Structures are given as structure tokens and as C-alpha cells.
mmCIF file of C-alpha atoms in Angstrom:
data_model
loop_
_atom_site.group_PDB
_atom_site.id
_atom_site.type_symbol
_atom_site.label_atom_id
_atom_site.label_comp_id
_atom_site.label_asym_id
_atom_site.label_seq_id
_atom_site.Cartn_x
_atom_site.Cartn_y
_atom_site.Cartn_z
ATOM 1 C CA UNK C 17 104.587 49.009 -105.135
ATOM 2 C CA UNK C 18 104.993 52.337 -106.886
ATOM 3 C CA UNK C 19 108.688 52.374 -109.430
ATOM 4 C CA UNK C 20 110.967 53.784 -107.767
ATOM 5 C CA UNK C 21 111.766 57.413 -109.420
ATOM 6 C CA UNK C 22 115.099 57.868 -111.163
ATOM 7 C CA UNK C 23 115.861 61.510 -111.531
ATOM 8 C CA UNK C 24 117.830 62.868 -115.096
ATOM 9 C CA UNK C 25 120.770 61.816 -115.613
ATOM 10 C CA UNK C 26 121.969 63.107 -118.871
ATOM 11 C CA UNK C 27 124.604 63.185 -119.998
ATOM 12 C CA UNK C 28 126.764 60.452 -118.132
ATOM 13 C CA UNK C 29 129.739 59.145 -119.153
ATOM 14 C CA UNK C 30 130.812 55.913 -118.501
ATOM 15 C CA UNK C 31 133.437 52.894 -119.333
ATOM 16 C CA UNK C 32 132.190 49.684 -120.445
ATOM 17 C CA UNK C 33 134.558 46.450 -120.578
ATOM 18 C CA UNK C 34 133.306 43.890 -122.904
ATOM 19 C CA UNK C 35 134.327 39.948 -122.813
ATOM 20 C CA UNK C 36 135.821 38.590 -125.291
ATOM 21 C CA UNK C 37 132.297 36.248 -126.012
ATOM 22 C CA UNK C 38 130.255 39.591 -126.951
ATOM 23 C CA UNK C 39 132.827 41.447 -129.135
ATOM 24 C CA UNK C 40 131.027 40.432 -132.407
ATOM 25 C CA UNK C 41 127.549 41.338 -131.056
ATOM 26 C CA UNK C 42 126.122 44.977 -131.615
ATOM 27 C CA UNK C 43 125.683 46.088 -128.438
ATOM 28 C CA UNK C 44 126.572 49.745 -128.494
ATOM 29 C CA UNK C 45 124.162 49.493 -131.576
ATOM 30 C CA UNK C 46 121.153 47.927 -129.508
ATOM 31 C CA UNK C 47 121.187 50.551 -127.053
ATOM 32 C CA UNK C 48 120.406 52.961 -129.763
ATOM 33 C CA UNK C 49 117.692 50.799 -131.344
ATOM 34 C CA UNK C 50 116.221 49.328 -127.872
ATOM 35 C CA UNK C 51 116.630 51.686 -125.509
ATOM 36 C CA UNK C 52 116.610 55.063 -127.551
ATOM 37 C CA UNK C 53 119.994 56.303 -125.662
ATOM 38 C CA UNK C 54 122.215 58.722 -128.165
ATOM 39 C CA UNK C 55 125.524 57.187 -128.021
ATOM 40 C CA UNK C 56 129.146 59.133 -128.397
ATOM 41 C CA UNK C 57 132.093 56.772 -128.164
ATOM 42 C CA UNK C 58 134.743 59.211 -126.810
ATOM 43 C CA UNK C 59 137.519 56.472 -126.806
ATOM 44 C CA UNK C 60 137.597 52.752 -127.839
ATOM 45 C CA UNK C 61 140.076 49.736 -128.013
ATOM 46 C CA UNK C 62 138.939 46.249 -129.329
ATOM 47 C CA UNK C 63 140.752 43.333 -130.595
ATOM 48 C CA UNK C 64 139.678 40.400 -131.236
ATOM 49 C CA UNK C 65 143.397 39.316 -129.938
ATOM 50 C CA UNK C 66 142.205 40.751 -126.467
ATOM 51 C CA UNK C 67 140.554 39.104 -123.421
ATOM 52 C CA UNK C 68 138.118 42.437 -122.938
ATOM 53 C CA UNK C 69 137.747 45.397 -125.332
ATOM 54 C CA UNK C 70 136.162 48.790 -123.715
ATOM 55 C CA UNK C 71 134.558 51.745 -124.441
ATOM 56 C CA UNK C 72 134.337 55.214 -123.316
ATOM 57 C CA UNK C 73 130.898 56.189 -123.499
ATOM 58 C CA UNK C 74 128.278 59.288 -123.451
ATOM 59 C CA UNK C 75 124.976 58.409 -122.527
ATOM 60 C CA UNK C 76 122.154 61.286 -123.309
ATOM 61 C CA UNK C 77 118.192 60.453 -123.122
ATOM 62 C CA UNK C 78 115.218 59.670 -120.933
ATOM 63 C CA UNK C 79 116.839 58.362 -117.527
ATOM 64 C CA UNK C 80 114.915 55.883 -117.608
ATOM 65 C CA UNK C 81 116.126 54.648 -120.936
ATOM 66 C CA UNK C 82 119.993 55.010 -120.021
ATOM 67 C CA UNK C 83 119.078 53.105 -116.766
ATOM 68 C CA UNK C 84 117.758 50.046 -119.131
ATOM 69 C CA UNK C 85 119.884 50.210 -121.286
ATOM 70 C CA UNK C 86 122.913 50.237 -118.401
ATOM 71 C CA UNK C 87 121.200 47.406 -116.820
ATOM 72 C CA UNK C 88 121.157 45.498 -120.213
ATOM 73 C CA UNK C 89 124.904 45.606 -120.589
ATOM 74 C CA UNK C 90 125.258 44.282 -116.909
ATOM 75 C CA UNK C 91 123.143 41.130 -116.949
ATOM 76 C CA UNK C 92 125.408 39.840 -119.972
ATOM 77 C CA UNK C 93 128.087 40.622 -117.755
ATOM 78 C CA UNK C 94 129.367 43.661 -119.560
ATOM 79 C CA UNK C 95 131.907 45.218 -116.446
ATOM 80 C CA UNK C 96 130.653 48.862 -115.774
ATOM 81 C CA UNK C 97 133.580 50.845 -115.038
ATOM 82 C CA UNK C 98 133.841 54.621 -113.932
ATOM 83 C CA UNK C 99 129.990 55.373 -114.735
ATOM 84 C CA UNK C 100 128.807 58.557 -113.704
ATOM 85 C CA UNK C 101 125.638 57.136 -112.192
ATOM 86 C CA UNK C 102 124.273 57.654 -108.429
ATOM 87 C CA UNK C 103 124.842 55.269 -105.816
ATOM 88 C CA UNK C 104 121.144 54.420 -105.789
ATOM 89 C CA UNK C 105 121.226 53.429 -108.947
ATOM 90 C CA UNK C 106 124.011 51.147 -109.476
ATOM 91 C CA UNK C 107 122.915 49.696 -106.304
ATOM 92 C CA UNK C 108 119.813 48.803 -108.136
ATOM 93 C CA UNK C 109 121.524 47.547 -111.490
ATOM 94 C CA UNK C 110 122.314 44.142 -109.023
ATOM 95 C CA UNK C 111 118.349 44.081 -108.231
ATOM 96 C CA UNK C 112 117.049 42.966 -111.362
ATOM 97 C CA UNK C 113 117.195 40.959 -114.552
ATOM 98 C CA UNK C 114 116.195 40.611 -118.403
ATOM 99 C CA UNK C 115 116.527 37.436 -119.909
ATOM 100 C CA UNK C 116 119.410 36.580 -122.552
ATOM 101 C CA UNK C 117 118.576 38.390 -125.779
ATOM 102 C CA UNK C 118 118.404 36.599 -128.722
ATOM 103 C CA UNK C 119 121.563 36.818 -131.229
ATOM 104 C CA UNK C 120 120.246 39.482 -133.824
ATOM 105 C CA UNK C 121 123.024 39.429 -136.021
ATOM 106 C CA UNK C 122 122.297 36.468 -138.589
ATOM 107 C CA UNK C 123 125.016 34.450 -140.039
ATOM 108 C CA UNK C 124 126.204 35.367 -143.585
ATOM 109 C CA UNK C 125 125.322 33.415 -146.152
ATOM 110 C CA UNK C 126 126.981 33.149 -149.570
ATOM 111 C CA UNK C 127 127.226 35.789 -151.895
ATOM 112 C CA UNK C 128 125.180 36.422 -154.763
ATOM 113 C CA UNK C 129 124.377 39.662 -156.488
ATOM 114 C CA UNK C 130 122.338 42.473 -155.827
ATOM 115 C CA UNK C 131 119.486 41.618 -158.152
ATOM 116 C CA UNK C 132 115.440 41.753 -157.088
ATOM 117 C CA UNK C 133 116.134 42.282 -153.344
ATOM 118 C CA UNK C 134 113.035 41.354 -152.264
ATOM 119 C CA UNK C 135 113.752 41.275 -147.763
ATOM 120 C CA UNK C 136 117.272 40.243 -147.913
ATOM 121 C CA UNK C 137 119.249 41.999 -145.374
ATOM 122 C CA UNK C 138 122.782 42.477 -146.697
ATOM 123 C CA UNK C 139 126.305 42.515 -144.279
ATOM 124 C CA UNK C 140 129.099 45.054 -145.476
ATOM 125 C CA UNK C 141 132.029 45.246 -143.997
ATOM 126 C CA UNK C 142 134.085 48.510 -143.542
ATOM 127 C CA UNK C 143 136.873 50.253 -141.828
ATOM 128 C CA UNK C 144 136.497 54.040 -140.983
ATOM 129 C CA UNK C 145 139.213 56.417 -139.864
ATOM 130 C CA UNK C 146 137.661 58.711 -137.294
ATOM 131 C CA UNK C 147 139.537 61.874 -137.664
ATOM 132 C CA UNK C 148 140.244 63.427 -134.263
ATOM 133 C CA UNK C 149 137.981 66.470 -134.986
ATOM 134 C CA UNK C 150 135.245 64.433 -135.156
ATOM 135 C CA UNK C 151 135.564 62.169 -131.987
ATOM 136 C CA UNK C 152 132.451 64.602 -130.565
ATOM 137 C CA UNK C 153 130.269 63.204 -133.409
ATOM 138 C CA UNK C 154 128.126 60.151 -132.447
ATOM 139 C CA UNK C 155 128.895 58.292 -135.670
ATOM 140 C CA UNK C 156 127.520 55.156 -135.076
ATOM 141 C CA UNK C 157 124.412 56.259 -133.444
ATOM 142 C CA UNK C 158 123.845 58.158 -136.668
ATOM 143 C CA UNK C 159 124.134 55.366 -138.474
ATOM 144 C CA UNK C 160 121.738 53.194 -136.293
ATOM 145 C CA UNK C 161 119.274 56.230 -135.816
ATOM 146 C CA UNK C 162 119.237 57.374 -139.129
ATOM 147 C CA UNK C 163 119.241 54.492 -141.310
ATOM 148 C CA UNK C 164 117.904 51.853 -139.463
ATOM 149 C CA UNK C 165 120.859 49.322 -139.926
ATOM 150 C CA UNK C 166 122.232 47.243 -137.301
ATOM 151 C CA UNK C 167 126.560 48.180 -136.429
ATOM 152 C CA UNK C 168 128.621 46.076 -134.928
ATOM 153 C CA UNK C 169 132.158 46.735 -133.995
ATOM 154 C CA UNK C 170 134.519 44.165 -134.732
ATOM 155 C CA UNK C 171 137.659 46.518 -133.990
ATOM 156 C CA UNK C 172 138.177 50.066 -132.893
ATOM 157 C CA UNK C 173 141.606 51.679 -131.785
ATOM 158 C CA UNK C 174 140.113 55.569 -130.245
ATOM 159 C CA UNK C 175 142.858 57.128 -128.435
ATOM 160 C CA UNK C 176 142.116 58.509 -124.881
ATOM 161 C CA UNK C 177 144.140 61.565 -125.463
ATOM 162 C CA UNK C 178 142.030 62.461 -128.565
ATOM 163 C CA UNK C 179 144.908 64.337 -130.572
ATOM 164 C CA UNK C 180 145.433 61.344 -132.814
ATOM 165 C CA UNK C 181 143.152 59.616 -135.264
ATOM 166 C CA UNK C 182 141.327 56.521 -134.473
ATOM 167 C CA UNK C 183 139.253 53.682 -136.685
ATOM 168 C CA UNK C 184 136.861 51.499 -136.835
ATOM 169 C CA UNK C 185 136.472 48.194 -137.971
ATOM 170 C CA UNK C 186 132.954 47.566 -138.590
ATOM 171 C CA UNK C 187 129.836 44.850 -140.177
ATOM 172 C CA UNK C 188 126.683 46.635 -141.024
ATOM 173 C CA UNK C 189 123.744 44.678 -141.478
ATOM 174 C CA UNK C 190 120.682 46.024 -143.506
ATOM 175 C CA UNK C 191 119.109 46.156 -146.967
ATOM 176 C CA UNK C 192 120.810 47.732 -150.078
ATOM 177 C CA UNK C 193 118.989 51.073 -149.716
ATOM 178 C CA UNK C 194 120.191 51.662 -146.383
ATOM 179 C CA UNK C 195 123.367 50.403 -146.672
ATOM 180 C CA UNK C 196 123.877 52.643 -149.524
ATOM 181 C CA UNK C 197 122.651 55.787 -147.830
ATOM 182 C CA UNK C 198 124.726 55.141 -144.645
ATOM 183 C CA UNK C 199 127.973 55.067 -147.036
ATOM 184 C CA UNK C 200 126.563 58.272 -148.198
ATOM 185 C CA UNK C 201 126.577 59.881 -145.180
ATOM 186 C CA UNK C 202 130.398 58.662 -144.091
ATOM 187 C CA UNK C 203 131.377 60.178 -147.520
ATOM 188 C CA UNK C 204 129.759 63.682 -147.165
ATOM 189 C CA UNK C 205 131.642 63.592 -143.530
ATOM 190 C CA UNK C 206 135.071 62.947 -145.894
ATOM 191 C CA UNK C 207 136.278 60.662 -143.332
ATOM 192 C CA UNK C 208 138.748 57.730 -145.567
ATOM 193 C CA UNK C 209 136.938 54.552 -145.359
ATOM 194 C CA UNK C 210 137.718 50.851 -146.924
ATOM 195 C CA UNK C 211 134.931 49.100 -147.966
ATOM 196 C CA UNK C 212 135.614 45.020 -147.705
ATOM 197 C CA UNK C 213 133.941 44.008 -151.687
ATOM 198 C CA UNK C 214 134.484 40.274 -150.252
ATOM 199 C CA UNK C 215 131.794 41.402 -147.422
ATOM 200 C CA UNK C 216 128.662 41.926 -149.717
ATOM 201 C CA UNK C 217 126.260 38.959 -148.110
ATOM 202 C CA UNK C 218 122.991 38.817 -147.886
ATOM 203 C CA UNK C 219 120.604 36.898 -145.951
ATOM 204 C CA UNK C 220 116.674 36.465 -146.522
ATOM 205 C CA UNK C 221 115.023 38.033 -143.345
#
């Protein structure tokens, strides 16, 4: 039976509500990394004091990737809320499954310093303050898409109204290099960050 032919959809916008199990997994990161979709968070609020965080999203790419990627957040039983989507296809979202992935974030082990790397994969943890001129800059799909490291949002407070400054609270996972390089790039946007010295972990990968 031929696929069934999902036309462009790009870009969509859409709200995702994420339970309270998944808000230390990087799943806005994974559907830069699997799926290819360029990400813009246009508001956010996480806590881990919070039932459900959500997201205000922009989805741009291949239809088909957005469509996967969509249908990845819904069988883990992320709620999609307001997405700009056709009928058709969120109709379809209900039709079919991926199994469970598996947890890619690996648990920190302790410190130790950055001598003779070798393939450790390091976790820092940061908070950024996303200025509100730069809420139409997909930060953290730069971050994935550029360096190759893994984001996860462990907190992020992105005002709807987008006249105030937001921040996130975030664990990046990758080695030194990149790690280094993605700091780099937050710098040369001169957007205040706090890096967490405690955070420095690696873990042999």
C-alpha cells in the first residue's frame, strides 16, 4: 500500500505539554538530532515543582520529518496542544507507533578532571537568560545542530507576551571540545549565563 502523501507543512507552530516523568529527558533536543526538525521555542514554562511543563514551539523542515518527529512526542504521551497541523494528519498521529526509546542521557558519574579525554562525554550544567530580542533565535537547536551535544531542559520560564526576559536552566552532555565551543557561541551572543563548576562530570561512552 503506497504512504500516504503528507503535503509541506512548514512552519507550524504548536504547544507541547510534557509529564512530569519526561522533564529531565532531551526531547526538544532529539527532534533536532533524530528527526532533523529546526526548533524555535517561542515560549516555555518548566518546573520540576509542576505536574506538566510546556512549550511553544516552531517546527520548520521536511514534512515528513516534523510528522515523525510529532508522532514521537505523542507515543510517550507528550499532550499536543494547539498544533497547526491538518486534520488528516493528527488523525493519523493515533494510527501508529515507535517503540519506547532508550534513555540517552547517561547518569553522571563522579568528577574527576579534564585530563587525557579519551571518549568521555562530559555533563555541564548552565542557566541562560534569553534576552527578549532574541526569543526568534533557535538557541538550542543551534546548540544541538552545531555542536553535536545533547540539551536537556531542566527549567525554562519564556514569557508568552515576549516583552520580558526569560531563562533557561539547562545539562549539556558532550565531550570537552564541544562543550567548550557551545559556551563560545552563548558568549559571542552576550546573553548572561551561570555556569554550575559543581556540574563538570564525565562519563566513558
Amino acid at each position: 500500500m503506497p504512504r500516504k502523501k503528507i503535503h509541506p507543512l512548514t512552519p507550524i507552530y504548536s504547544r507541547i505539554r510534557i509529564p512530569l516523568h519526561y522533564q529531565r529527558q532531551p526531547l526538544i533536543s532529539r527532534l533536532v538530532s533524530r528527526y532533523g526538525v529546526t526548533v524555535n521555542i517561542n515560549a516555555a514554562m518548566l518546573s520540576a515543582t509542576d505536574s506538566h511543563g510546556w512549550f511553544d514551539l516552531q517546527l520548520q523542515g521536511k514534512s515528513q520529518h516534523i510528522y515523525d518527529g510529532l508522532l514521537y512526542l505523542h507515543n510517550l504521551g507528550v499532550d499536543l496542544m494547539h498544533t497547526g497541523i491538518t486534520q488528516g494528519m493528527q488523525h493519523n498521529l493515533g494510527s501508529r507507533s515507535f517503540p519506547r526509546p532508550r534513555t540517552e542521557i547517561p547518569t553522571p558519574a563522579p568528577s574527576y578532571t579534564y585530563q587525557n579525554y579519551g571518549s568521555q562525554s562530559y555533563r555541564m550544567g548552565l542557566q541562560i537568560c534569553i534576552l527578549k530580542d532574541y526569543y526568534q533565535t533557535p538557541i538550542i537547536f543551534d546548540l544541538v545542530s552545531r555542536y553535536g551535544i545533547t540539551v536537556n531542559i531542566i527549567g525554562a520560564s519564556l514569557p508568552a507576551n515576549q516583552q520580558e526576559d526569560g531563562w533557561f536552566d539547562l545539562d549539556l552532555w558532550g565531550k570537552p571540545q564541544q562543550l567548550f565551543s557551545s559556551c563560545d557561541y552563548l558568549q559571542k551572543l552576550n546573553l548572561p549565563l551561570w555556569l554550575d563548576a559543581s556540574s563538570l562530570h564525565g562519563q566513558i561512552i
